[in-house]
Amino acid sequence: MNAPMNATPAPVKKLRVATTSLAGCFGCHMSILDIDERIIKLLELIEFDRSPLTDIKTCGPCDLGLIEGGLCNAENVHVLREFRRNCKVLVAVGACAINGGLPAQRNHLDLRDILEEVYQTEVGLSHGGIPNDPELPLPLNKVHPIHEVVKVDYFLPGCPPSADAIWKLLTDLLAGRTPNLGHGLLHYD
Amino acid sequence: MNATTTFHLDGEEIPFTPGQTIIQAAKAAGAYIPHLCWHPDFQANGSCKLCTVKVNGRFGSSCTMEAQAGMVVENRTAELDDKRRTLLQMFFVEGNHFCPSCEKSGDCALQATAYELKMMSPHFDMFYPDRAVDASHPDILLDFNRCIMCSLCVSASRDVDGKNVFYMGGRGILGRRVHINSESGMLGDTDFAATDRAASICPVGVILKKRKGFAVPIGERTYDLAPISAPDKETTP
């Protein structure tokens, strides 16, 4: 109230956004970069926390978390829970986060059969034995979409979602609107 | 217009001829009622329940219920579309519907109907059933992972092709499925032909022509160009 009249307006608090790729191919992250020069406008509104774009390794308190990929190993589950704990709003981005996607096409096969074929019996591969380093996260029996483990607030389908669909979701959320993708932006392929 | 031969669909007056079902009259008038197992060329099957409407306040399948003069029919209400979206989500978790690796993507009635109803997620836990692929036929591939059991292939093969190549059999959520009418159970051991009506009737990606992959690019396909609710669209040609 007593602030001098010529004070510069306080800078708008930027929303903190974290992103990660679990059992995904980073295609959704490439599609985020496909928003091209709009990323400059975006960076006026947000700052990145944990993300492949910042290389920050752990997720702090965030307004928004974007999850690419489903759950194929124990580390994926750990990271997903870390995101859910820290992010006010969590979005499943892309087919794999939403229904398991391509990695889930192993789900009708026995996990041991897959590992034995890839690492021991398949002709032309090195036959080095099934990796068993304690640093390697253990694979899950089946690949799962993320909504089977944590509450997900919004879903953005697509393989990957187009840059325009990602932009629509982000601008809707930043403006406080429920994201709404119309014909042409809502795609499962 | 004669008041005895019309009914109201979401407030719009729809003319009908006696004997027409609600969905037949709506289709003729260019009004879209979401549906999957119904096709204008075949007898109604009434199994998918997606075309459920409210007639004078009561639920009914618009593909089997005959139009009556003065009926008040609700169709695209939030209540009905919510139920339809739930039905679609059950279809998506019950099979293996991986759109990015499906040749039918963009031409698929299940996918296009889910777009129309803004289905953003499968909501339920996935089943990931183990279903067979039948590649025994020289010209046709069958991928039962995507079957929604509309039985349109059964009708087309029986009623148009006169071959009875397909039938519904088995019990239970994972047991009931489309079977092939040959001793081996394989399509290659039937007289099925790629020119059969049944070869092009599948609304999803089960019955696919071999060596036709991605002739039209993703993004330029039927439902990429216009939503399934557009007046000239149908589940399959």
mmCIF file of C-alpha atoms in Angstrom, chain B residues 1-8 13-29 65-71 73:
data_model
loop_
_atom_site.group_PDB
_atom_site.id
_atom_site.type_symbol
_atom_site.label_atom_id
_atom_site.label_comp_id
_atom_site.label_asym_id
_atom_site.label_seq_id
_atom_site.Cartn_x
_atom_site.Cartn_y
_atom_site.Cartn_z
ATOM 1 C CA MET B 1 -44.312 -32.491 -41.809
ATOM 2 C CA ASN B 2 -46.795 -35.091 -40.594
ATOM 3 C CA ALA B 3 -46.581 -35.266 -36.799
ATOM 4 C CA THR B 4 -47.302 -39.013 -36.788
ATOM 5 C CA THR B 5 -44.088 -39.875 -38.622
ATOM 6 C CA THR B 6 -41.472 -37.916 -36.719
ATOM 7 C CA PHE B 7 -39.744 -38.130 -33.376
ATOM 8 C CA HIS B 8 -37.450 -35.784 -31.506
ATOM 9 C CA GLU B 13 -37.371 -33.405 -35.532
ATOM 10 C CA ILE B 14 -36.419 -36.646 -37.322
ATOM 11 C CA PRO B 15 -38.743 -38.187 -39.933
ATOM 12 C CA PHE B 16 -39.058 -41.975 -40.150
ATOM 13 C CA THR B 17 -40.916 -44.657 -42.050
ATOM 14 C CA PRO B 18 -42.717 -47.320 -39.994
ATOM 15 C CA GLY B 19 -40.368 -50.198 -39.141
ATOM 16 C CA GLN B 20 -37.235 -48.045 -39.121
ATOM 17 C CA THR B 21 -35.131 -48.165 -35.973
ATOM 18 C CA ILE B 22 -34.122 -44.954 -34.225
ATOM 19 C CA ILE B 23 -30.543 -45.156 -35.509
ATOM 20 C CA GLN B 24 -31.678 -45.891 -39.102
ATOM 21 C CA ALA B 25 -33.920 -42.821 -39.129
ATOM 22 C CA ALA B 26 -31.235 -40.687 -37.460
ATOM 23 C CA LYS B 27 -28.626 -41.847 -39.970
ATOM 24 C CA ALA B 28 -30.942 -41.053 -42.891
ATOM 25 C CA ALA B 29 -31.455 -37.564 -41.455
ATOM 26 C CA MET B 65 -35.671 -49.991 -30.938
ATOM 27 C CA GLU B 66 -38.211 -49.032 -33.582
ATOM 28 C CA ALA B 67 -38.949 -45.359 -33.997
ATOM 29 C CA GLN B 68 -42.405 -44.305 -32.800
ATOM 30 C CA ALA B 69 -44.208 -41.058 -33.523
ATOM 31 C CA GLY B 70 -43.632 -38.395 -30.899
ATOM 32 C CA MET B 71 -40.822 -40.187 -29.079
ATOM 33 C CA VAL B 73 -34.987 -39.293 -27.650
#
